[in-house]
JSON list of C-alpha atoms and ligand atoms in Angstrom, two decimals:
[
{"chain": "A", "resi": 1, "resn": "UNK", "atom": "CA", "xyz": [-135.38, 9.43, -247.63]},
{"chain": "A", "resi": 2, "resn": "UNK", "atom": "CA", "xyz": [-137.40, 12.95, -247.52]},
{"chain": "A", "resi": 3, "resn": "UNK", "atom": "CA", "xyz": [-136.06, 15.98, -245.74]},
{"chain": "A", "resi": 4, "resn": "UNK", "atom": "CA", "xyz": [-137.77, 16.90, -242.31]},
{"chain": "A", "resi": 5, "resn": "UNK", "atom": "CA", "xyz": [-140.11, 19.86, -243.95]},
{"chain": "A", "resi": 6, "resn": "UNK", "atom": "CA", "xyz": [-140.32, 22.41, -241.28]},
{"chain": "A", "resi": 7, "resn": "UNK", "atom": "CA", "xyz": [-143.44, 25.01, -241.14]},
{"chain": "A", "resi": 8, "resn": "UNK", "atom": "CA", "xyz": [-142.73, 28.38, -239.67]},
{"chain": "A", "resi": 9, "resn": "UNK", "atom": "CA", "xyz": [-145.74, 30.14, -238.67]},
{"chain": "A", "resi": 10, "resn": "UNK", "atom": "CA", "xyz": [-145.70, 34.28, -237.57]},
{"chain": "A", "resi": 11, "resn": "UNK", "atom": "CA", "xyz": [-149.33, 35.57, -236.16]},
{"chain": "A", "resi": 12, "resn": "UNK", "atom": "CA", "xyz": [-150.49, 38.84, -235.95]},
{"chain": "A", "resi": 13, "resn": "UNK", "atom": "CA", "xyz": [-149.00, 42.23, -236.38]},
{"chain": "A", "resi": 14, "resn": "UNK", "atom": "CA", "xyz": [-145.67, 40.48, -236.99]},
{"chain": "A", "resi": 15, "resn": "UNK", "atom": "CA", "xyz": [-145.81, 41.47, -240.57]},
{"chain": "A", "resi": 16, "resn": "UNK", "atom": "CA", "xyz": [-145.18, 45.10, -238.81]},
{"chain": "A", "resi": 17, "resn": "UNK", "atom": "CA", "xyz": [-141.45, 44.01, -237.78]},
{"chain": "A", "resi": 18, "resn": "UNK", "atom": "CA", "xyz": [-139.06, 46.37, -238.50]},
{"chain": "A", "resi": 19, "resn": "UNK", "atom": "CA", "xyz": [-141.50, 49.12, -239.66]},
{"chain": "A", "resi": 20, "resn": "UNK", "atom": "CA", "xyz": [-142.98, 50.38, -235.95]},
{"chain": "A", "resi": 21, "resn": "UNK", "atom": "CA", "xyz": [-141.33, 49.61, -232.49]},
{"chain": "A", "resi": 22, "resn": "UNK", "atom": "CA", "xyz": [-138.02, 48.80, -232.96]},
{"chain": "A", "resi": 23, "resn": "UNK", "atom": "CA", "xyz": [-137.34, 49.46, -229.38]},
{"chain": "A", "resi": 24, "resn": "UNK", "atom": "CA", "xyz": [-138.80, 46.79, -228.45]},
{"chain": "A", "resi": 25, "resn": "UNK", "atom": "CA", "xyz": [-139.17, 44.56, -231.58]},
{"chain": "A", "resi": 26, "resn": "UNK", "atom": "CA", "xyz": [-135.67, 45.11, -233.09]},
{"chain": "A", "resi": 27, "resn": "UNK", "atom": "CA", "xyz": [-135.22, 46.33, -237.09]},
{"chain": "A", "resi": 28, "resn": "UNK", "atom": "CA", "xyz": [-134.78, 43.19, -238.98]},
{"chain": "A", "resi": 29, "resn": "UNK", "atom": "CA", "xyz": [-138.29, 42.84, -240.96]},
{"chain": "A", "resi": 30, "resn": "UNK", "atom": "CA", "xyz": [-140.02, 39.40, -241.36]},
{"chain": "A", "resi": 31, "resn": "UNK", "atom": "CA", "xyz": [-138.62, 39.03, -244.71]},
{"chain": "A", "resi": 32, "resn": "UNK", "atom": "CA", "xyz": [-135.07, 39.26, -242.80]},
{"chain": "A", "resi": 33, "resn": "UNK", "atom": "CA", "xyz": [-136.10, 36.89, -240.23]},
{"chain": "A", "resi": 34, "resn": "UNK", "atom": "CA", "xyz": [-137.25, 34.27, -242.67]},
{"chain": "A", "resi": 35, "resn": "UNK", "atom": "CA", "xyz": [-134.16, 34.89, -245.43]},
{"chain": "A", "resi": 36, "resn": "UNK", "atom": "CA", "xyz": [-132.42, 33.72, -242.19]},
{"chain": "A", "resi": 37, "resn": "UNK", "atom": "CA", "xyz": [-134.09, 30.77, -241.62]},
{"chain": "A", "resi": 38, "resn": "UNK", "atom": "CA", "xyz": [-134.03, 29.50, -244.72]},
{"chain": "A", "resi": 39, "resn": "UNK", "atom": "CA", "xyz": [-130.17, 29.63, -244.73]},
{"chain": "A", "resi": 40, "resn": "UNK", "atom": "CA", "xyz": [-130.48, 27.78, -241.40]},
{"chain": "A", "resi": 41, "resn": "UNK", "atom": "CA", "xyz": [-132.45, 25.13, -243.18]},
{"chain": "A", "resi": 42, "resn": "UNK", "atom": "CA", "xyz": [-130.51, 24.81, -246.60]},
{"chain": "A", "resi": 43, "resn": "UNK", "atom": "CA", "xyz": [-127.38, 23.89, -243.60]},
{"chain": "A", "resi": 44, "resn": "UNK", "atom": "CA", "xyz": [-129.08, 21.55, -241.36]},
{"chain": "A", "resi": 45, "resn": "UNK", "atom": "CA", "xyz": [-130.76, 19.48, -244.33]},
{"chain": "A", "resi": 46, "resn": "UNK", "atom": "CA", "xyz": [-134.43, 20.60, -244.00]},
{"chain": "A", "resi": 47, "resn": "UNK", "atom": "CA", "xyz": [-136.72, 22.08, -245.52]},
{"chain": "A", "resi": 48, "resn": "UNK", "atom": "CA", "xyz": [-138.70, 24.71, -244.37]},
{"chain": "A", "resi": 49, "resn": "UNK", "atom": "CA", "xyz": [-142.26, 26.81, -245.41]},
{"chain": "A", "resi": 50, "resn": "UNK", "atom": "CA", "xyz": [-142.89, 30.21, -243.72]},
{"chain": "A", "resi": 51, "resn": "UNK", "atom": "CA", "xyz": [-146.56, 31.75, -243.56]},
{"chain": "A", "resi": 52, "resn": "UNK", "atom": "CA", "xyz": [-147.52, 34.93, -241.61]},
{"chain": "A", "resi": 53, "resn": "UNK", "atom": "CA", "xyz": [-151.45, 35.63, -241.16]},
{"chain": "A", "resi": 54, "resn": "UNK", "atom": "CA", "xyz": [-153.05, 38.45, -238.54]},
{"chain": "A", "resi": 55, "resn": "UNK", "atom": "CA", "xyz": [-156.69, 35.81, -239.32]},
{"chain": "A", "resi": 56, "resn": "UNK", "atom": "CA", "xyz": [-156.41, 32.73, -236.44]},
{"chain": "A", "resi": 57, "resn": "UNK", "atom": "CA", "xyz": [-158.44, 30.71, -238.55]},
{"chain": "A", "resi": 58, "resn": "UNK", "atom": "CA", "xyz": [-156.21, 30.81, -241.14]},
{"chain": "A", "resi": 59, "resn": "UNK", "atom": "CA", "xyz": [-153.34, 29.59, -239.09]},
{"chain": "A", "resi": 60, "resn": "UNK", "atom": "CA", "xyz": [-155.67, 27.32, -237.73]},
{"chain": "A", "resi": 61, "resn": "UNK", "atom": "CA", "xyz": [-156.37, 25.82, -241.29]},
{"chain": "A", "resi": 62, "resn": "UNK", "atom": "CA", "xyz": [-152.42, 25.86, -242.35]},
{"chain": "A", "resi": 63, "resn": "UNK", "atom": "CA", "xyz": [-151.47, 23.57, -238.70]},
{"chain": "A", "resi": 64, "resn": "UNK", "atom": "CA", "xyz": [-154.56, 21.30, -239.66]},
{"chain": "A", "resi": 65, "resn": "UNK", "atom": "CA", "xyz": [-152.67, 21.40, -243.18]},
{"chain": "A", "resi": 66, "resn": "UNK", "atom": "CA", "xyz": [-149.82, 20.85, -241.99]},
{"chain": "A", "resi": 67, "resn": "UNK", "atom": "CA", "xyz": [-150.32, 16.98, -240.28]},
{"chain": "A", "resi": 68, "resn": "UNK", "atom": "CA", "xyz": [-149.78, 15.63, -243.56]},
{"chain": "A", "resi": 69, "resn": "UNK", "atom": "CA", "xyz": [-147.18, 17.32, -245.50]},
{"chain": "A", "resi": 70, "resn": "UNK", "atom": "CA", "xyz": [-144.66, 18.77, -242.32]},
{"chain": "A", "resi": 71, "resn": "UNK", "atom": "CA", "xyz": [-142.90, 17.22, -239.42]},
{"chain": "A", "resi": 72, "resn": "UNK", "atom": "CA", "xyz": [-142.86, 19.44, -236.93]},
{"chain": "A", "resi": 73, "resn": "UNK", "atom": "CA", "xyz": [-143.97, 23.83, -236.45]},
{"chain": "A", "resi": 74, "resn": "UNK", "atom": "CA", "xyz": [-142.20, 26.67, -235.44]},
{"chain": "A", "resi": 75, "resn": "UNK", "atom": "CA", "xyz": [-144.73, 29.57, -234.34]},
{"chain": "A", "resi": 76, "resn": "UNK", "atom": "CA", "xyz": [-144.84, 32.92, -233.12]},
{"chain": "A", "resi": 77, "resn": "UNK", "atom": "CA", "xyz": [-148.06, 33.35, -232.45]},
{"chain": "A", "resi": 78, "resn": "UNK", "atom": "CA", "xyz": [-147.98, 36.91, -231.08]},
{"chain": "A", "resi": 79, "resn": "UNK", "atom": "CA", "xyz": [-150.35, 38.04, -229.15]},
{"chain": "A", "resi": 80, "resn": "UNK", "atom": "CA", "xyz": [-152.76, 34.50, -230.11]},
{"chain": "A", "resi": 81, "resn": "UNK", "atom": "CA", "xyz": [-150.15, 33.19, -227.71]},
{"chain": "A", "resi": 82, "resn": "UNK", "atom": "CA", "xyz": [-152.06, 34.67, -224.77]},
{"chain": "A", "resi": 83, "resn": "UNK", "atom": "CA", "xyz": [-155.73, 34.21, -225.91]},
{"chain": "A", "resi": 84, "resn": "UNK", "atom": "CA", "xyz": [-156.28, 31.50, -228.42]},
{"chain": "A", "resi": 85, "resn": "UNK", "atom": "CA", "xyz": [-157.28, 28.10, -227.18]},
{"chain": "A", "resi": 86, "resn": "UNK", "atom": "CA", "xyz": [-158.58, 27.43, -230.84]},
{"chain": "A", "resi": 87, "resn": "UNK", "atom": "CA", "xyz": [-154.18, 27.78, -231.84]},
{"chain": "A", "resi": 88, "resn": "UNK", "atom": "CA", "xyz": [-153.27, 25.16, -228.90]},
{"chain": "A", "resi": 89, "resn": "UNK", "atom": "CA", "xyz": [-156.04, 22.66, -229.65]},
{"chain": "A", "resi": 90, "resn": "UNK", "atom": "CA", "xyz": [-155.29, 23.05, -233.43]},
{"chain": "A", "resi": 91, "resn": "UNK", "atom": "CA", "xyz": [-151.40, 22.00, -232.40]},
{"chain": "A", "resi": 92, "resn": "UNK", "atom": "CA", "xyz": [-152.94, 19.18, -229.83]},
{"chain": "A", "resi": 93, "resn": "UNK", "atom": "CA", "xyz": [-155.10, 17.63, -232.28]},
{"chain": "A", "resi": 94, "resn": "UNK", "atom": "CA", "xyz": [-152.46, 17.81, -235.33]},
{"chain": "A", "resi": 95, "resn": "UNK", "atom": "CA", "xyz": [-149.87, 16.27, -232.59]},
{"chain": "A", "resi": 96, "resn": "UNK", "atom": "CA", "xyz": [-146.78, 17.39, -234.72]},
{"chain": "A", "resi": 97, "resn": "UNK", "atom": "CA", "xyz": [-143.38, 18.75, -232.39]},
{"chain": "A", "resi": 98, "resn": "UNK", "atom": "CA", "xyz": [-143.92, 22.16, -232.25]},
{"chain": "A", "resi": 99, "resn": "UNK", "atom": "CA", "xyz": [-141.56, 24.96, -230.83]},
{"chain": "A", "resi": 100, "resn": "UNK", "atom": "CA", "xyz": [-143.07, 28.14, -229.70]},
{"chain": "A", "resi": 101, "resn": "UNK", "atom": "CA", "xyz": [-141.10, 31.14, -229.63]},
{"chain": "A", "resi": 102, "resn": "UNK", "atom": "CA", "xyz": [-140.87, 35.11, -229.35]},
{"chain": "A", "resi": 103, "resn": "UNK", "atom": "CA", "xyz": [-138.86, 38.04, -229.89]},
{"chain": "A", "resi": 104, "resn": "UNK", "atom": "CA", "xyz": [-139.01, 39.38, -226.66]},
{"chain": "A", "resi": 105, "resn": "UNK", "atom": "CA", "xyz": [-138.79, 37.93, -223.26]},
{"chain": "A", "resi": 106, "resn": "UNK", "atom": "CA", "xyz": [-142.85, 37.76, -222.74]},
{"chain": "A", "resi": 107, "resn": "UNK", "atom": "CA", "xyz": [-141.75, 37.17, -218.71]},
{"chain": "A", "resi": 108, "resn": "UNK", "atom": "CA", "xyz": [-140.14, 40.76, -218.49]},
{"chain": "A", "resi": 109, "resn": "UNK", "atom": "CA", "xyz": [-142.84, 42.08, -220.10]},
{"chain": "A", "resi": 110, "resn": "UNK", "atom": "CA", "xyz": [-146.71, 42.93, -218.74]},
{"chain": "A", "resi": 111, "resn": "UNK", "atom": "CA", "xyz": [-148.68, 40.41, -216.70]},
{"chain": "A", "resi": 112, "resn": "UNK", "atom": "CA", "xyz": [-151.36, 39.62, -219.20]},
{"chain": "A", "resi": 113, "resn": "UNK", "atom": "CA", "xyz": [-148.22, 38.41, -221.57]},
{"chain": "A", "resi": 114, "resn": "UNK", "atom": "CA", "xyz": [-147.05, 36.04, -219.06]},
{"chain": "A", "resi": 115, "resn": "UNK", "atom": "CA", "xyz": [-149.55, 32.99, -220.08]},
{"chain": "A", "resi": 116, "resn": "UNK", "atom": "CA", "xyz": [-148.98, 31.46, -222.83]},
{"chain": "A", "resi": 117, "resn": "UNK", "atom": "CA", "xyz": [-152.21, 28.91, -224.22]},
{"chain": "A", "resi": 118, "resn": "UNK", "atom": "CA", "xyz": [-149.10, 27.22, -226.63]},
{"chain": "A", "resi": 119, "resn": "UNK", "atom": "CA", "xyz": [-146.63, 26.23, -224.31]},
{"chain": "A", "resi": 120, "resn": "UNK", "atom": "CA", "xyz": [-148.50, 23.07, -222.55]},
{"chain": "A", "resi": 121, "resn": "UNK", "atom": "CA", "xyz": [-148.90, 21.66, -226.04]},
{"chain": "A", "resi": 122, "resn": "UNK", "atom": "CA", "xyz": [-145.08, 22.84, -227.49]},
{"chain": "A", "resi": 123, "resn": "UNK", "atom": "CA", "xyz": [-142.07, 20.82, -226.82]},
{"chain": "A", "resi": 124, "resn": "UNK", "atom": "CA", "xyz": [-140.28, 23.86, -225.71]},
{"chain": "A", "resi": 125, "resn": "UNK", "atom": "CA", "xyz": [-139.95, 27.46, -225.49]},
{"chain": "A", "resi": 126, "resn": "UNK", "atom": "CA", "xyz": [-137.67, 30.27, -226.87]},
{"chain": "A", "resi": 127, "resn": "UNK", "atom": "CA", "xyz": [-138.78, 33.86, -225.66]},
{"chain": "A", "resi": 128, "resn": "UNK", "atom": "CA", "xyz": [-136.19, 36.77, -225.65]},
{"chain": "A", "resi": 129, "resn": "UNK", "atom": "CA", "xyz": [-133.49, 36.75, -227.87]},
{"chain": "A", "resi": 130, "resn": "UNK", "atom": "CA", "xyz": [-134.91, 38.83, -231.16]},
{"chain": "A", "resi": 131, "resn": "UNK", "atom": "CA", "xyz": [-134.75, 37.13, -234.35]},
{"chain": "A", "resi": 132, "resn": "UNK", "atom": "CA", "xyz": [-132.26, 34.65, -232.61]},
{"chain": "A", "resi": 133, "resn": "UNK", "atom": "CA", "xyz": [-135.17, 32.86, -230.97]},
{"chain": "A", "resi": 134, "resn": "UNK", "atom": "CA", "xyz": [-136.50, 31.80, -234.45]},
{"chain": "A", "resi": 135, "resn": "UNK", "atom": "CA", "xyz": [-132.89, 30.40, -235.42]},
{"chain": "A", "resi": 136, "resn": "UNK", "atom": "CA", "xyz": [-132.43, 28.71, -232.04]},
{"chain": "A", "resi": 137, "resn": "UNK", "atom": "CA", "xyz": [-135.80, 27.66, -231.89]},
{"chain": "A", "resi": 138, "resn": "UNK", "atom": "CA", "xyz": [-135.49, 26.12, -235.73]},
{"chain": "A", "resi": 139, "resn": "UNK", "atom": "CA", "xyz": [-132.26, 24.17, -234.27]},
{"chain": "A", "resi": 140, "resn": "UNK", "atom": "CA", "xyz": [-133.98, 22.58, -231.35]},
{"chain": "A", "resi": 141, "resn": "UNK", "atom": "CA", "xyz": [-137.06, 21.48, -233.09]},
{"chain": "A", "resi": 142, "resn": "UNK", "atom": "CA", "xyz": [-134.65, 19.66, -236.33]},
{"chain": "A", "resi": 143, "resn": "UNK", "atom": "CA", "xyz": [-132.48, 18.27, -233.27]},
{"chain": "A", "resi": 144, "resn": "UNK", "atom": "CA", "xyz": [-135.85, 17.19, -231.68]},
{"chain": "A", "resi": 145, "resn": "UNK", "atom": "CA", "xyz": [-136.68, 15.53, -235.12]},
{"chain": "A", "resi": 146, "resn": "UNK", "atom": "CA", "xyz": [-133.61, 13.88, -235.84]},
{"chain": "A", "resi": 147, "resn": "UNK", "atom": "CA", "xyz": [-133.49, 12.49, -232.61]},
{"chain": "A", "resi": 148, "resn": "UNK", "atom": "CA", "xyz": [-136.71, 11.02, -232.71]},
{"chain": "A", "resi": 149, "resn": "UNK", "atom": "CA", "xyz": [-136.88, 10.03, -236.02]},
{"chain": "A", "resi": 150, "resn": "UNK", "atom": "CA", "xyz": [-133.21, 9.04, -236.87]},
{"chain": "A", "resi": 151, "resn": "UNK", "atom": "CA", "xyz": [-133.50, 7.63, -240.25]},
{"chain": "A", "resi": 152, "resn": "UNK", "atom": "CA", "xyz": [-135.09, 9.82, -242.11]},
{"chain": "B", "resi": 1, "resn": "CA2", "atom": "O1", "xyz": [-142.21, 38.91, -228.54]},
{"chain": "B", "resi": 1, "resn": "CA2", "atom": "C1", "xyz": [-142.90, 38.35, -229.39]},
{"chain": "B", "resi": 1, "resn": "CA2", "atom": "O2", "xyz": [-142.45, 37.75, -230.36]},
{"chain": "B", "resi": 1, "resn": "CA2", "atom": "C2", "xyz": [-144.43, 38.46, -229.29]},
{"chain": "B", "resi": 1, "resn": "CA2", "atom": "O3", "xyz": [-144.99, 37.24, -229.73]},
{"chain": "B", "resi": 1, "resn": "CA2", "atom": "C3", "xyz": [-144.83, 39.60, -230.20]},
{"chain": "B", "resi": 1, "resn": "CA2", "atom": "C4", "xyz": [-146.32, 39.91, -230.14]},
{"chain": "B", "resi": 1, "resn": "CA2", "atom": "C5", "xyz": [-146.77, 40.10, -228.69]},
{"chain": "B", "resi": 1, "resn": "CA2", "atom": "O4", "xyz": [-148.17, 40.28, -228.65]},
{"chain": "B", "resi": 1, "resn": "CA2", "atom": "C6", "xyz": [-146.38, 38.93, -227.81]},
{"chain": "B", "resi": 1, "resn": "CA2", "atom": "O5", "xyz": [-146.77, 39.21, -226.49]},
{"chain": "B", "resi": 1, "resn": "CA2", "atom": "C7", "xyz": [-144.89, 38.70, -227.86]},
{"chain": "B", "resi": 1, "resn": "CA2", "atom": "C8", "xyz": [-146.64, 41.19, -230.91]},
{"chain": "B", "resi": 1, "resn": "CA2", "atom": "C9", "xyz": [-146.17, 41.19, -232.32]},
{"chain": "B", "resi": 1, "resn": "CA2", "atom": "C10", "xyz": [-146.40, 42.56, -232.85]},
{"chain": "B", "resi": 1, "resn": "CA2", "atom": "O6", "xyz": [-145.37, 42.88, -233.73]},
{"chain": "B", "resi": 1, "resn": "CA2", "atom": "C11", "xyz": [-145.20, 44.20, -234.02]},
{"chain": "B", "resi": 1, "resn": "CA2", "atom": "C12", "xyz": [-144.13, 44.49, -234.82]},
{"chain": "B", "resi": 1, "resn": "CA2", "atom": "C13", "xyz": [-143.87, 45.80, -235.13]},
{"chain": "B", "resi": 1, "resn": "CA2", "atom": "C14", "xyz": [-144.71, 46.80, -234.66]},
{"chain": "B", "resi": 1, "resn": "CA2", "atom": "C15", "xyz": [-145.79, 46.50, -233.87]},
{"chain": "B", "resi": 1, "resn": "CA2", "atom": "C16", "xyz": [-146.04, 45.18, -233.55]}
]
């Protein structure tokens, strides 16, 4: 039986984390966020690919990749969240679980971050809680996947 393979995908700007803004961004740097995740995986038995791009067509081209080698997507998509119906087709077409989350709470934030194109096409949402969201977001999508796939 293969392990659930996981793809973690962080859009724009996010390669900026713990560089500029840590008011509102926090100071762990992407490299923190996915060293985390990746100890995450090695315990719950999956494994897990992390790619960060500020291009939408290349994260476009990774979740068309992705149909055939991964089970299910964790994305950030920063600020593509709010604009990019080429992201949420790219999800709808590939049809793979997919949990969408973000570091802050994009609800307590301005208006124009309160739409998200991702989240009618996600299985869920995880917006708020720093790098936490990433972790807690990585645990719903493998319970998600074990649940609907439970042999494998
Ligand atoms: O809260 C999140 O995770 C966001 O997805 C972050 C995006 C923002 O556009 C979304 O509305 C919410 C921005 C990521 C920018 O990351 C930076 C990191 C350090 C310095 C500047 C930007």
């Amino acid at each position: 039986m293969r392990l659930p393979n996981i793809l973690v995908l962080h859009g724009p700007n996010l390669n900026l984390l713990g560089q500029r803004e840590p008011g509102v961004y926090g100071d762990s740097t992407l490299a923190d966020i996915n060293r985390v995740l990746e100890d995450d995986a090695r315990r719950l038995n999956v494994r897990l690919s992390a790619l960060q791009s500020n291009h939408e067509g290349v994260l476009v081209d990774k979740i068309h990749d992705a149909r055939d080698t991964h089970d299910g997507i964790l994305i950030n998509a920063g600020a593509y969240t709010h604009t990019s119906v080429a992201l949420r087709d790219a999800i709808a077409a590939v049809n793979l679980p997919t949990v969408e989350v973000h570091l802050s709470n994009i609800y307590r934030r301005e208006a124009f971050r309160h739409h998200s194109y991702i989240a009618p096409v996600a299985i869920g949402q995880i917006s708020g809680f720093g790098p936490d969201s990433y972790r807690l977001g990585l645990h719903a999508l493998v319970n998600y996947l074990q649940r609907s796939q439970p042999d494998s």
